[in-house]
Coordinates of C-alpha atoms in Angstrom, one line a residue:
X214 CA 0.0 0.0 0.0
X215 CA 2.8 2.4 0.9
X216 CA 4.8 1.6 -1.9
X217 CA 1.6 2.5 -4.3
X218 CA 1.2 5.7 -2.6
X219 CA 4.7 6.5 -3.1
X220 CA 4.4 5.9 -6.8
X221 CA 1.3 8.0 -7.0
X222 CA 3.0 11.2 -5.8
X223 CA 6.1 10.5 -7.6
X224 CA 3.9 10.6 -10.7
X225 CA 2.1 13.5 -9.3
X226 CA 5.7 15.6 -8.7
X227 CA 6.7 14.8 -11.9
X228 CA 3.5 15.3 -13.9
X229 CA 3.6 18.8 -12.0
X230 CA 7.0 19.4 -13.3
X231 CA 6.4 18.6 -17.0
X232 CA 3.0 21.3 -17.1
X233 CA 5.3 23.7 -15.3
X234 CA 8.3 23.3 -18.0
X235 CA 5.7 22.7 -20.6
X236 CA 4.5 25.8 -20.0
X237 CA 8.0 28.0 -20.1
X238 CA 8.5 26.4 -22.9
X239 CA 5.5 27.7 -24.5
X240 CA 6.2 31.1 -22.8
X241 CA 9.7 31.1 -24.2
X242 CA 8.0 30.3 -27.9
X243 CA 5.6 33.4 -27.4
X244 CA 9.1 35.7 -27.0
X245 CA 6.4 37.9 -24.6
X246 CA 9.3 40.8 -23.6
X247 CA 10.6 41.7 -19.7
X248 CA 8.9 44.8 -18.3
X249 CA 10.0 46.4 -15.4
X250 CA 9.2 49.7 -13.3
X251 CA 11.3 52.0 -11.9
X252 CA 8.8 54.2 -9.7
X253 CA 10.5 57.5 -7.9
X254 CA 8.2 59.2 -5.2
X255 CA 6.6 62.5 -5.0
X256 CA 8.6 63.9 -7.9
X257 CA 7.9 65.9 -11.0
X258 CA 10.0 66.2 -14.5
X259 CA 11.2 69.4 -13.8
X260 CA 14.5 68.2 -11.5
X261 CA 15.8 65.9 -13.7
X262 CA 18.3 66.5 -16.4
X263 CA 15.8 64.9 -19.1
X264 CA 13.8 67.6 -18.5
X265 CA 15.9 70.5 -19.1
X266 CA 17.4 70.8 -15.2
X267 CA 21.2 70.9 -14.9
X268 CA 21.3 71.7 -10.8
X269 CA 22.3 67.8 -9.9
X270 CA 23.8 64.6 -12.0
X271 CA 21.3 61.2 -11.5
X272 CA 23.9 59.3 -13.8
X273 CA 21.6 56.3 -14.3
X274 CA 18.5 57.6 -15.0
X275 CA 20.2 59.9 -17.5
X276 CA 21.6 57.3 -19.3
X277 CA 17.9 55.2 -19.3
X278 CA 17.0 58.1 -21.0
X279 CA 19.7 58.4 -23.5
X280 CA 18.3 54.7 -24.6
X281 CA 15.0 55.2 -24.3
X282 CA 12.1 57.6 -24.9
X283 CA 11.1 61.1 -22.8
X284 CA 7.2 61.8 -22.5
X285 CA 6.7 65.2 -22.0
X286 CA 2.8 65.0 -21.0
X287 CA 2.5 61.6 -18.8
X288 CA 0.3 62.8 -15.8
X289 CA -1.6 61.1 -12.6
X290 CA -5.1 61.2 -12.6
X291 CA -4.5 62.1 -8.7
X292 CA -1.5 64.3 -7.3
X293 CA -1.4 61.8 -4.3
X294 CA -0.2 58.3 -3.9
X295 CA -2.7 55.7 -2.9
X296 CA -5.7 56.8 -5.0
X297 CA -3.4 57.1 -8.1
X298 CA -1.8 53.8 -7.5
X299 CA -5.4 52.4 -7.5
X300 CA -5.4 53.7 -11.1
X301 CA -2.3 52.2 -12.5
X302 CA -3.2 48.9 -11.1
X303 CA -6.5 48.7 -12.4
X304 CA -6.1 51.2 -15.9
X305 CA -9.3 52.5 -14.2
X306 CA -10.2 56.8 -12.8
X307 CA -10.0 56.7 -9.1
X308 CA -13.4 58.4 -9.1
X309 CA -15.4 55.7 -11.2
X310 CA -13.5 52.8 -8.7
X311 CA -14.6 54.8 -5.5
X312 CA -10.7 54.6 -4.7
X313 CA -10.7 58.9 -4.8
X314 CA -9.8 59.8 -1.3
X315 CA -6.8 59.8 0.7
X316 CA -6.4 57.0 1.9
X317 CA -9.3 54.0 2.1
X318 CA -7.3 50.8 2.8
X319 CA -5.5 51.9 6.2
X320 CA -7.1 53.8 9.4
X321 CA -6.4 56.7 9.5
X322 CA -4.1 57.1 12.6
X323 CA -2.6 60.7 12.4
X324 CA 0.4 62.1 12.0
X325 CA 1.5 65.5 13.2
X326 CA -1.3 66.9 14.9
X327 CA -4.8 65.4 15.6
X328 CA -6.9 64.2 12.6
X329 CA -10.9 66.2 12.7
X330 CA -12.4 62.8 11.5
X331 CA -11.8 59.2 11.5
X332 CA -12.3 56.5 8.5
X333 CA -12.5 53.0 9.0
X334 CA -10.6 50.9 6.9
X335 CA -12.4 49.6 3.6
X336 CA -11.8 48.5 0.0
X337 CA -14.5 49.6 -2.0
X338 CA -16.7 47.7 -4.1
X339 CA -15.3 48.4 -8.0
X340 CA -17.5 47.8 -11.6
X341 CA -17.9 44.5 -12.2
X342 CA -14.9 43.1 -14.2
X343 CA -12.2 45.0 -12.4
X344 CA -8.9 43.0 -11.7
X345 CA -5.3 44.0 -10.6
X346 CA -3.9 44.1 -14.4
X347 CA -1.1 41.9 -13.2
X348 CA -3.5 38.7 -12.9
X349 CA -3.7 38.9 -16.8
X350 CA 0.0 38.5 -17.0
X351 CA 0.0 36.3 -14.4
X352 CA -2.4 33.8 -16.0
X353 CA 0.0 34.5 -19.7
X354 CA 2.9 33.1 -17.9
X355 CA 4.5 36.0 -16.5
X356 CA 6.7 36.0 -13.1
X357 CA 4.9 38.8 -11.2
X358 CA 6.6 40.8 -8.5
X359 CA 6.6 44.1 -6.5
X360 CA 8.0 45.8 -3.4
X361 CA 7.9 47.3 -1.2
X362 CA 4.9 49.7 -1.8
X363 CA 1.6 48.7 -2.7
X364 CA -1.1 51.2 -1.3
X365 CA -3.5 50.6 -4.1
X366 CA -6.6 52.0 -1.6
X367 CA -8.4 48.6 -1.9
X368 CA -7.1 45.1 -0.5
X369 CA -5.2 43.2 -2.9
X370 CA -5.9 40.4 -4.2
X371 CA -3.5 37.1 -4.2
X372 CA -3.8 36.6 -7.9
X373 CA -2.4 39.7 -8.7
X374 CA 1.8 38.9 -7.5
X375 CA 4.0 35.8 -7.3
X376 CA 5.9 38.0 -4.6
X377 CA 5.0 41.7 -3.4
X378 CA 7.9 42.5 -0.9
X379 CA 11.2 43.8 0.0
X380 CA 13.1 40.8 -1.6
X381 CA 11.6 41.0 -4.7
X382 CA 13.5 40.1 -8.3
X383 CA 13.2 38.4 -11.2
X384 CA 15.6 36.0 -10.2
X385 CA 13.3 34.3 -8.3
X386 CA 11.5 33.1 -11.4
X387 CA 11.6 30.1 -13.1
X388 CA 14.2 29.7 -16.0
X389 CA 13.2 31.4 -19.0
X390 CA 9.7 32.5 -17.8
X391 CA 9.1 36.4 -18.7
X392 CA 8.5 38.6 -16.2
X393 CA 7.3 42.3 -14.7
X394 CA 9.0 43.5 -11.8
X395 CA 8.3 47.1 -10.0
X396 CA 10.8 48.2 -7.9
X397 CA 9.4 51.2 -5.7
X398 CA 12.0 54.2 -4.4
X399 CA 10.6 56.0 -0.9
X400 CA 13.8 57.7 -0.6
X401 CA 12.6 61.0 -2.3
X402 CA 9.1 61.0 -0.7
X403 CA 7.9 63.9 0.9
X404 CA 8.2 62.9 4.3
X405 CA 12.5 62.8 3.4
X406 CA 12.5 66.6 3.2
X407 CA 11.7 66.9 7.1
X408 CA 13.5 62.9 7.8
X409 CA 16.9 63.8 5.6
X410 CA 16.8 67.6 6.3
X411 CA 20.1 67.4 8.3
X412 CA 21.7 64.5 6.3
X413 CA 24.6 64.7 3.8
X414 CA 23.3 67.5 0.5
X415 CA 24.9 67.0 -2.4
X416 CA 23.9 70.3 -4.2
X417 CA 24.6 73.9 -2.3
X418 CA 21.3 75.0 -1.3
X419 CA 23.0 78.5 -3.2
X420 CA 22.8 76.8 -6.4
X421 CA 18.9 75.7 -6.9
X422 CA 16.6 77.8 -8.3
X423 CA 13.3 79.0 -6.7
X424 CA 10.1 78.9 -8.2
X425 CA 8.3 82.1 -8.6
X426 CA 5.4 81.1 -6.0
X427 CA 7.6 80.3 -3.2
X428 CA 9.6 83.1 -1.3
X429 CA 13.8 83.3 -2.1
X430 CA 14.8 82.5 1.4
X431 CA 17.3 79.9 3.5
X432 CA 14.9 77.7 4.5
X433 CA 12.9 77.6 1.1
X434 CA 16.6 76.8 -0.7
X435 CA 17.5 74.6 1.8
X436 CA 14.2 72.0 1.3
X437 CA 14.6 72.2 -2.3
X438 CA 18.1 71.2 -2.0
X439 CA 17.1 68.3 0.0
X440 CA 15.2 66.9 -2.2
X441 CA 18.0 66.9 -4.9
X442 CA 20.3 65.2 -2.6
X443 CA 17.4 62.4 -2.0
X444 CA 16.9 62.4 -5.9
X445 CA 20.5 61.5 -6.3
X446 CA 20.4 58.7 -3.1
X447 CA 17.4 57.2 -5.7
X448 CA 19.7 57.5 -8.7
X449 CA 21.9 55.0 -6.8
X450 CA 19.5 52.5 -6.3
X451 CA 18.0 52.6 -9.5
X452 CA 21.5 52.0 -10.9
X453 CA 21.8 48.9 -8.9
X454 CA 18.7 47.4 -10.6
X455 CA 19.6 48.3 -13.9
X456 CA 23.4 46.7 -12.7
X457 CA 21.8 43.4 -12.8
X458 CA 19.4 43.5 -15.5
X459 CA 22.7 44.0 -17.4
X460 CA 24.9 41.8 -15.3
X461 CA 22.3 39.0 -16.7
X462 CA 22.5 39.7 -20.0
X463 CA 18.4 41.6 -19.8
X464 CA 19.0 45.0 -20.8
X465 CA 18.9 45.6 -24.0
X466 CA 16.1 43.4 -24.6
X467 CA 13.9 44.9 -21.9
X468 CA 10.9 47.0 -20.9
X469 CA 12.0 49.4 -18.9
X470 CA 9.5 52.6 -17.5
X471 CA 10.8 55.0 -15.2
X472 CA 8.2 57.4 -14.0
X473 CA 7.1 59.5 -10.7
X474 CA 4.0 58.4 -9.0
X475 CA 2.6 61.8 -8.9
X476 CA 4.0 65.5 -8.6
X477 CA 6.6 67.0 -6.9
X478 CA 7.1 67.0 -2.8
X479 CA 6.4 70.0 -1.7
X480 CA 3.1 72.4 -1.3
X481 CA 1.6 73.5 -4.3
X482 CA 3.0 70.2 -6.0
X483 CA 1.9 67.3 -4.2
X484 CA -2.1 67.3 -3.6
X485 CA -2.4 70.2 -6.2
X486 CA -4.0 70.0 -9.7
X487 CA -1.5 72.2 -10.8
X488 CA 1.1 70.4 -13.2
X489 CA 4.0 70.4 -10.7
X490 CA 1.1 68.2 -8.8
X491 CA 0.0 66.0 -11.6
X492 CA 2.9 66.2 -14.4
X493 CA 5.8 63.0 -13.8
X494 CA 8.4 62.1 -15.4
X495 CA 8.1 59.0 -17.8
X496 CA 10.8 57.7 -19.7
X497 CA 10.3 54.2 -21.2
X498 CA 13.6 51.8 -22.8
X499 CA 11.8 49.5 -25.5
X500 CA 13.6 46.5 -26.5
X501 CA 17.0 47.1 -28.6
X502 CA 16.8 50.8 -27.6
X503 CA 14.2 51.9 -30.3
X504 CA 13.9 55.5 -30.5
X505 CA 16.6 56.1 -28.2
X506 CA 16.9 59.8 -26.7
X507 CA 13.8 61.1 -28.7
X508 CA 11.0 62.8 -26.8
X509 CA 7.3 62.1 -27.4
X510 CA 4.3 65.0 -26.2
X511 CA 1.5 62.6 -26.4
X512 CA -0.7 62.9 -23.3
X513 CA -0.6 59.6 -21.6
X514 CA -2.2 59.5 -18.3
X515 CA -1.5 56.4 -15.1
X516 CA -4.9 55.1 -16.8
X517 CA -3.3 54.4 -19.8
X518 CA -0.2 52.3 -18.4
X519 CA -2.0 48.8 -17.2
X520 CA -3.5 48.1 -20.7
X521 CA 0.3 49.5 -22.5
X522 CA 1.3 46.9 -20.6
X523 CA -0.9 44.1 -21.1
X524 CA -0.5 45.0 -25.1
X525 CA 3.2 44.6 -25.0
X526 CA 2.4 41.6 -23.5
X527 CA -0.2 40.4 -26.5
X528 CA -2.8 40.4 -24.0
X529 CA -6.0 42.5 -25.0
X530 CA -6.8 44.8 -22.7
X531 CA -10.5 44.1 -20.9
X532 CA -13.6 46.5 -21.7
X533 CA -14.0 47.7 -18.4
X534 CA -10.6 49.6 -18.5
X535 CA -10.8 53.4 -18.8
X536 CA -7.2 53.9 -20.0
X537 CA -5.8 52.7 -23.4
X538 CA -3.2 51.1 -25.0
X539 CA -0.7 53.7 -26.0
X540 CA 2.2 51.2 -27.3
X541 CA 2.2 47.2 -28.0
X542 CA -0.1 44.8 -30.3
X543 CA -3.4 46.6 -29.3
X544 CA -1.9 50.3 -29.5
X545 CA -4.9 52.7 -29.8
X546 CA -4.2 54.9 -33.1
X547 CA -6.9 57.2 -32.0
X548 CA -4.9 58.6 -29.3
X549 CA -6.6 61.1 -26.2
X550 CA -7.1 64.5 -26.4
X551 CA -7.7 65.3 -22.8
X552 CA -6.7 63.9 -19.1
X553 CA -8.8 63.9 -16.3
X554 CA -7.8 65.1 -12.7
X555 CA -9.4 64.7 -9.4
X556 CA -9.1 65.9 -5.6
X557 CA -11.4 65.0 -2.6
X558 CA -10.6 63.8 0.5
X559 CA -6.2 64.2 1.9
X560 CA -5.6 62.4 5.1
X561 CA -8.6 64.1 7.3
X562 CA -9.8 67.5 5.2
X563 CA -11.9 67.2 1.9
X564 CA -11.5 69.4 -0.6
X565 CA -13.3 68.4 -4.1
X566 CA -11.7 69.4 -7.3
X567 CA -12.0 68.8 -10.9
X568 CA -9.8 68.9 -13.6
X569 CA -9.3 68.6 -18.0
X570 CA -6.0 69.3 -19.4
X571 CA -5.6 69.3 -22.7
X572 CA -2.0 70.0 -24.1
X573 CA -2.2 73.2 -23.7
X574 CA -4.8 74.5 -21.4
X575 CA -5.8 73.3 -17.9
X576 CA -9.7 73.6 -16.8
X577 CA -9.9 73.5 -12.8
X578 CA -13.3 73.4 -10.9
X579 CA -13.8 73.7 -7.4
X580 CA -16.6 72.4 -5.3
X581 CA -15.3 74.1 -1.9
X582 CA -15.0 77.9 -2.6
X583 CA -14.8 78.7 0.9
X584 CA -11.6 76.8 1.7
X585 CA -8.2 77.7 0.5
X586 CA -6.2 75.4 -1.9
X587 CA -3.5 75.1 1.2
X588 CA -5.7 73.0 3.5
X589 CA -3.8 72.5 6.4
X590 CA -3.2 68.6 5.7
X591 CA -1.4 67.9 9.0
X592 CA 0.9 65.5 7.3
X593 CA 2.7 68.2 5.4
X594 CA 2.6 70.8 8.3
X595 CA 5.6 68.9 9.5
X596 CA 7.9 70.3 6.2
X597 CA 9.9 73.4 7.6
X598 CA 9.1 74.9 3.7
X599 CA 5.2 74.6 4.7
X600 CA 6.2 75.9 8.3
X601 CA 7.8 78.9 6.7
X602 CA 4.9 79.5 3.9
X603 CA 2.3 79.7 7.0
X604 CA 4.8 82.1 9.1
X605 CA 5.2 84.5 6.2
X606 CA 1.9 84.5 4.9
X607 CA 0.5 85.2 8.6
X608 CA 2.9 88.0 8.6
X609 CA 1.8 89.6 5.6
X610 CA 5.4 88.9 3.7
X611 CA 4.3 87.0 1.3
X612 CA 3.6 88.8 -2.3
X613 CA 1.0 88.2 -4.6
X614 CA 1.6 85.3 -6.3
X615 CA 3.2 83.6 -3.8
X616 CA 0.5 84.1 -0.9
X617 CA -2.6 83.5 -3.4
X618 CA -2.2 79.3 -3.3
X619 CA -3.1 80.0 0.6
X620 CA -5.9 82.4 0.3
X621 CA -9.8 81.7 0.6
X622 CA -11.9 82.0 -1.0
X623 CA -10.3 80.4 -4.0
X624 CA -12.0 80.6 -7.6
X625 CA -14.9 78.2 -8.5
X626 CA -13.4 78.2 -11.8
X627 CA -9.8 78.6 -13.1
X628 CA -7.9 78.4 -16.8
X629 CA -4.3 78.2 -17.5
X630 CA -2.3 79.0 -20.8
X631 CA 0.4 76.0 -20.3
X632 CA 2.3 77.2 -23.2
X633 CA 2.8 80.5 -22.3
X634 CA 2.3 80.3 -18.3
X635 CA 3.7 76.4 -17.2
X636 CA 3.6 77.9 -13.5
X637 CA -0.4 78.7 -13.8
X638 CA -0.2 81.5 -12.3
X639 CA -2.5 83.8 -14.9
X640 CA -6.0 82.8 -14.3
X641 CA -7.5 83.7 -17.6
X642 CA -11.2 82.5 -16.5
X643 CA -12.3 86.3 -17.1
X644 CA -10.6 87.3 -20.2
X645 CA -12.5 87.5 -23.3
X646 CA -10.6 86.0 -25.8
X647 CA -10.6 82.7 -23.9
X648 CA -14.1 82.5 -22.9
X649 CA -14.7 79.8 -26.2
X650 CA -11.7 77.5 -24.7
X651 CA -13.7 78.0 -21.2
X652 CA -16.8 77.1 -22.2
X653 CA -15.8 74.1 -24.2
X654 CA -13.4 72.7 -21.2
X655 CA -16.6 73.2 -18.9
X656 CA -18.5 71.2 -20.9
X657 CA -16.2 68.4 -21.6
X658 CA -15.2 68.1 -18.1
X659 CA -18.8 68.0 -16.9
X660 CA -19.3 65.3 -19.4
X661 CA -16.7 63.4 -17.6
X662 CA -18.4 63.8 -14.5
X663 CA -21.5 62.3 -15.7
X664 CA -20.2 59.5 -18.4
X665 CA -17.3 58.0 -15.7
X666 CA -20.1 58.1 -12.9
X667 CA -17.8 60.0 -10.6
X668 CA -18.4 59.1 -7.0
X669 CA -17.0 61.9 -6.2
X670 CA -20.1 63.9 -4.9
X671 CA -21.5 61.5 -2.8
X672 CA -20.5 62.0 1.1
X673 CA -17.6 59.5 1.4
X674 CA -19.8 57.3 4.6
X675 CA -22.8 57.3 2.2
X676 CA -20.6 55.7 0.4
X677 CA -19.1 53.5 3.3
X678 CA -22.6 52.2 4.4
X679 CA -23.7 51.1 0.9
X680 CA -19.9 49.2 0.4
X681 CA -20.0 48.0 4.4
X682 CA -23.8 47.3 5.0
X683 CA -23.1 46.4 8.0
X684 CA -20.3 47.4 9.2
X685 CA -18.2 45.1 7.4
X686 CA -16.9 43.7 3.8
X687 CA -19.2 41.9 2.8
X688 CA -18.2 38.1 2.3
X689 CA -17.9 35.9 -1.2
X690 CA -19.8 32.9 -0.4
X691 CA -18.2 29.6 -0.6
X692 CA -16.8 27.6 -3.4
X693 CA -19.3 24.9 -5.0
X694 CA -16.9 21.9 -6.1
X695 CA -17.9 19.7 -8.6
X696 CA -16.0 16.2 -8.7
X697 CA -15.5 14.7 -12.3
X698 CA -13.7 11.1 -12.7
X699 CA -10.3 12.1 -12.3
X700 CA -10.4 16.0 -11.6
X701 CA -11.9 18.8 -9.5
X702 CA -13.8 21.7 -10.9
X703 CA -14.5 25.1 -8.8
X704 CA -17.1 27.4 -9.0
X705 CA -17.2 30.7 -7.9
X706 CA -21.0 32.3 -7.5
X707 CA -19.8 35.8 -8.2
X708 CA -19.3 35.7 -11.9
X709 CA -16.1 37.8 -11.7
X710 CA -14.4 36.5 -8.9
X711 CA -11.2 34.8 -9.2
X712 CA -10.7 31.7 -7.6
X713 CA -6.9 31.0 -6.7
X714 CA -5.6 28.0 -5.2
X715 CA -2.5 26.3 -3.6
X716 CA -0.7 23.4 -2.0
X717 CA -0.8 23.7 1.8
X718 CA 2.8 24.0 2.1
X719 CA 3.2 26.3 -0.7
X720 CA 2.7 30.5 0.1
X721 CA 2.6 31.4 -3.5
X722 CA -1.6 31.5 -4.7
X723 CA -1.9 30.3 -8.4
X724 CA -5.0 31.0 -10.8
X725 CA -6.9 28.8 -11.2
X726 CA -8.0 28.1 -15.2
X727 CA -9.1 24.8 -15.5
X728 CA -9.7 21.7 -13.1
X729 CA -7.7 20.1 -10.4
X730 CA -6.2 16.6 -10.3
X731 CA -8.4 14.4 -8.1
X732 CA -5.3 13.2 -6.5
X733 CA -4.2 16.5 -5.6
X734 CA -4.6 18.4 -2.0
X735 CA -5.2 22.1 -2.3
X736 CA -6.6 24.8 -1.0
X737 CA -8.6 27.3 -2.7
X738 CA -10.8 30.5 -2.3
X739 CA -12.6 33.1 -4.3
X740 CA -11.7 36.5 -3.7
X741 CA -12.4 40.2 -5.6
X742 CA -11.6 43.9 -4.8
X743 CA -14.1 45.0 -2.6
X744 CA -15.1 42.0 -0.4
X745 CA -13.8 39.7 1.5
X746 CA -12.1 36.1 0.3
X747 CA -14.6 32.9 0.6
X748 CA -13.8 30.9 3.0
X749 CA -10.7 28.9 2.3
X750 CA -11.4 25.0 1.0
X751 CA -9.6 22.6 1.6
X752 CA -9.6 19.2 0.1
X753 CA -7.6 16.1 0.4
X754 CA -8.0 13.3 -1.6

C-alpha cells in the first residue's frame, strides 16, 4: 500500500513538473518581452536633467533616458499616492472605482497633529470586471513581483503577484519565464525633506533655483536642495537594478519605465491640480533601444499604463478599462485628447476638485469655494518649507503670487495657458478671448463627471454604508466543487471573482483556469476587490 502511494506522488511531482516546463516552454516560444518599473516618489520632471534641469547629476536615469524615450505630457489622474496607485493597477479613474480619497485601505491614525475625523478601513466595491492588471499576466505566464509599496486603496488580491515585498526580483522566477517587476524608491518622498533635512546635501542650497510662487529664502533653498540630494540617493539605487538586469544579460532586450507616482514634494505640487502636482516624469527603454533619446508630447495618463502593458504583453486589454493602449499589439491609433484630474478627500480634510488638461490649457473646478487650496493637511505641516509659507503668509510677507495658493476663498473656476504660463499663475477665466476655450473645457469636463459616474459627490460614509452594510466587507460565499472522474472543478457564485488555489505547504496563490487533479490536496478560495475572500477550501484526496 505504501509503496503505491509513493508511486502515485512520484507521478504526481513529476507530472507537476512537465506542465510547469511545458509551460515556459510555451512562454519562451511566445518571445512575450521583460517589463519592469522603476517608480521615484513624489517627484515631477522638472528636476531631472531629461527635462531641461542641470542643478544635480542622477547618472543612471540619464543614461535610461539616453536609450529610451522622454514623454513630456504623462500625468496622474490624482496628485497623491494611494488613489493614483489604485489607477495604475486597475487602468481605471480613481473616481469611477470609489478609490478617490486619501487614503481607504489603512485607518487613518494621524500624523502631526490630531486628525478632525476618523475613517474605518475599507476597500471599495469596483465595476464588475475589475482586476489587478497583473492577474492577466500572471495567467500568460509572467513571473509577477513588486515591493515594497503597494497602497493601491483597496485590499489586494492574491492573484495579482507571485511576490509583493522587499526581496523581490526576477531572479526568483523560473528559468526562462518572462516577467514584470516594479521596484518602488521612498527615498525622495515627501516625508524625506523633514527625515533627511540634516543628512549629507549633495547640491549647495545656493545653487537651486526658486520657483516664482515660493519666497527666495534659506529655508525655502535649503528644502529644495534636500530633495535633490534624495533624488541623487534614488539614482543610486535605480542604478543597482539596472546593474543586474545588465549583469544578466536583460537589458537591452527589456521594458524598462521609469516614471514619478505623482507631482513634486512640496506644497503647491503634491495634492495640487497644478502640473507640478499632476505632471511626472516618464521615460520608457523598448527592446533594442528603439527611438533612443527622442521625446514624445502625447498625453498619456496612469490610466493608460496597465492596458500598455498588457499590449506589450499580447494580452488585450478588458472593456472595463478606462485607460488605453498607448504602445504594444493593441496600440490605440486614435490617441486622447484630454486627461482627467481629481481631488477629494487628503488624510482628514476634503477638498473636491476637478480637472481637463488638454496640451495646452488646464480647466480646474472647485466644489469648496470657501476653503483655500493650502488645506492644512497635517501631514505636510511637518515640512519646515510649509512651516515657513504659513509664518510668512500670517505676517503679511508673502507677495502676490506667492500668498494667493493659501488664500480663501479660491475661484470656482480657473484656466491656464500652459504654453505660455507652465507655472499657472495667470487665471484667464475672465478674459474674453478665452471665454470659447472655457466654455468648451466646462463642458467636456462636466461630461466626464456624468459618463465615468464620478463618486466623487457622494459623502464618502454614504458611500461606506452602501460598500460596508453592516459594518463590514461583505463576504464571497463559498466555493461549490464539482467532482468529475479524475479532476476537481471550482465554482465561484460571483461571476467575476477569481478563484486562486495552492498546495498547503506552498505561500505562492496560483490562478486557477481549469480543473484540479483528483489526487491533488489544495486549498482554494474566491476573492475580488471589494469584499472579503470565501472561506478557504480545503480538500484532500
Amino acid at each position: 500500500m505504501k509503496k503505491h502511494l509513493a508511486i502515485a506522488l512520484l507521478a504526481l511531482f513529476l507530472l507537476n513538473c512537465m506542465e510547469k516546463k511545458e509551460s515556459v516552454a510555451i512562454v519562451q516560444e511566445q518571445n512575450l518581452p521583460n517589463i519592469v518599473w522603476l517608480v521615484a516618489e513624489d517627484q515631477s520632471p522638472e528636476r531631472f536633467a531629461m527635462y531641461g534641469d542641470s542643478t544635480i547629476s542622477l547618472p543612471n536615469l540619464e543614461s535610461l533616458a539616453l536609450d529610451g524615450v522622454t514623454f513630456t505630457n504623462a500625468v496622474a489622474p490624482v496628485p497623491v499616492c494611494a488613489p493614483a496607485r489604485s489607477s495604475i493597477i486597475t487602468g481605471m479613474y480613481p473616481t469611477t472605482l470609489g478609490t478617490h480619497n486619501m487614503r481607504t485601505h489603512a485607518p487613518w491614525k494621524g500624523e502631526g497633529n490630531e486628525p478632525t475625523i476618523r475613517i474605518p478601513s475599507y476597500s471599495p466595491i469596483v465595476p464588475q470586471g475589475t482586476r489587478m492588471f497583473t492577474e492577466y499576466l500572471r495567467k500568460k505566464g509572467y513571473y509577477t513581483a513588486n515591493g515594497p509599496k503597494e497602497d493601491y486603496n483597496f485590499e489586494k488580491t492574491d492573484a495579482a503577484w507571485d511576490e509583493s515585498s522587499n526581496e523581490r526580483h526576477w531572479r526568483k522566477r523560473q528559468e526562462g519565464q518572462p516577467f514584470f517587476t516594479v521596484f518602488n524608491f521612498s527615498v525622495c518622498h515627501e516625508s524625506g525633506i523633514w527625515k533627511k533635512g540634516d543628512s549629507t546635501l549633495y547640491v549647495s542650497p545656493e545653487s537651486v533655483s526658486v520657483p516664482p510662487y515660493f519666497p527666495d529664502n534659506k529655508i525655502i533653498r535649503h528644502d529644495i536642495a534636500v530633495n535633490y540630494s534624495n533624488l541623487k540617493r534614488m539614482d543610486d539605487q535605480v542604478g543597482e537594478i539596472i546593474k543586474d538586469l545588465k549583469d544578466d544579460g536583460l537589458y537591452e532586450n527589456s521594458i524598462i519605465f521609469f516614471y514619478g507616482d505623482h507631482g513634486g514634494p512640496f506644497p503647491r505640487h503634491k495634492r495640487a491640480l497644478y502640473d507640478t502636482g499632476l505632471k511626472v516624469p516618464l521615460v520608457i527603454k523598448f527592446p533594442k533601444n528603439k527611438d533612443a533619446g527622442s521625446f514624445d508630447d502625447r498625453l498619456i495618463s496612469f490610466i493608460d499604463f496597465a492596458p500598455t502593458v498588457l499590449s506589450l504583453a499580447g494580452i488585450e486589454p478588458p472593456k472595463v478599462m478606462q485607460g488605453v493602449a498607448q504602445f504594444g499589439e493593441f496600440e490605440v491609433m486614435d490617441k486622447p485628447k484630454y486627461t482627467f484630474h481629481s481631488s477629494d478627500r487628503f488624510d482628514e480634510l476634503y477638498d473636491r476638485l476637478r480637472a481637463v488638461r488638454s496640451p495646452r490649457f488646464k480647466y480646474i473646478k472647485s466644489f469648496n469655494t470657501e476653503l483655500p487650496h493650502a488645506i492644512p493637511v497635517s501631514y505636510r505641516e511637518q515640512m519646515p518649507l510649509m512651516q515657513e509659507l504659513n509664518k510668512l503668509y500670517m505676517e503679511g510677507k508673502l507677495n502676490e503670487t506667492q500668498s494667493r495658493w493659501l488664500k480663501a476663498p479660491k475661484p470656482e473656476e480657473e484656466l491656464y495657458d500652459l504654453q505660455n504660463d507652465p507655472y499657472e499663475l495667470n487665471n484667464l477665466v475672465d478674459r474674453e478671448e478665452f471665454k470659447d476655450t472655457l466654455i468648451h473645457l466646462r463642458g467636456v469636463l462636466d461630461d466626464w463627471i456624468k459618463r465615468t459616474k464620478d463618486l466623487g459627490e457622494y459623502p464618502e460614509k454614504e458611500l461606506i454604508s452602501k460598500w460596508l452594510p453592516d459594518g463590514e466587507q461583505l463576504q464571497l460565499r463559498s466555493l461549490e466543487v464539482v467532482e468529475r472522474k479524475d479532476s476537481i472543478r471550482l465554482i465561484s457564485k460571483k461571476t467575476d471573482a477569481t478563484i486562486v488555489w495552492k498546495k498547503p505547504q506552498d505561500s505562492i496563490w496560483n490562478i486557477y483556469a481549469t480543473p484540479l487533479p483528483k489526487s491533488l490536496s489544495f486549498e482554494a478560495k474566491a476573492e475580488r476587490i471589494g469584499y472579503r475572500d470565501s472561506e478557504t477550501l480545503k480538500y484532500n484526496p
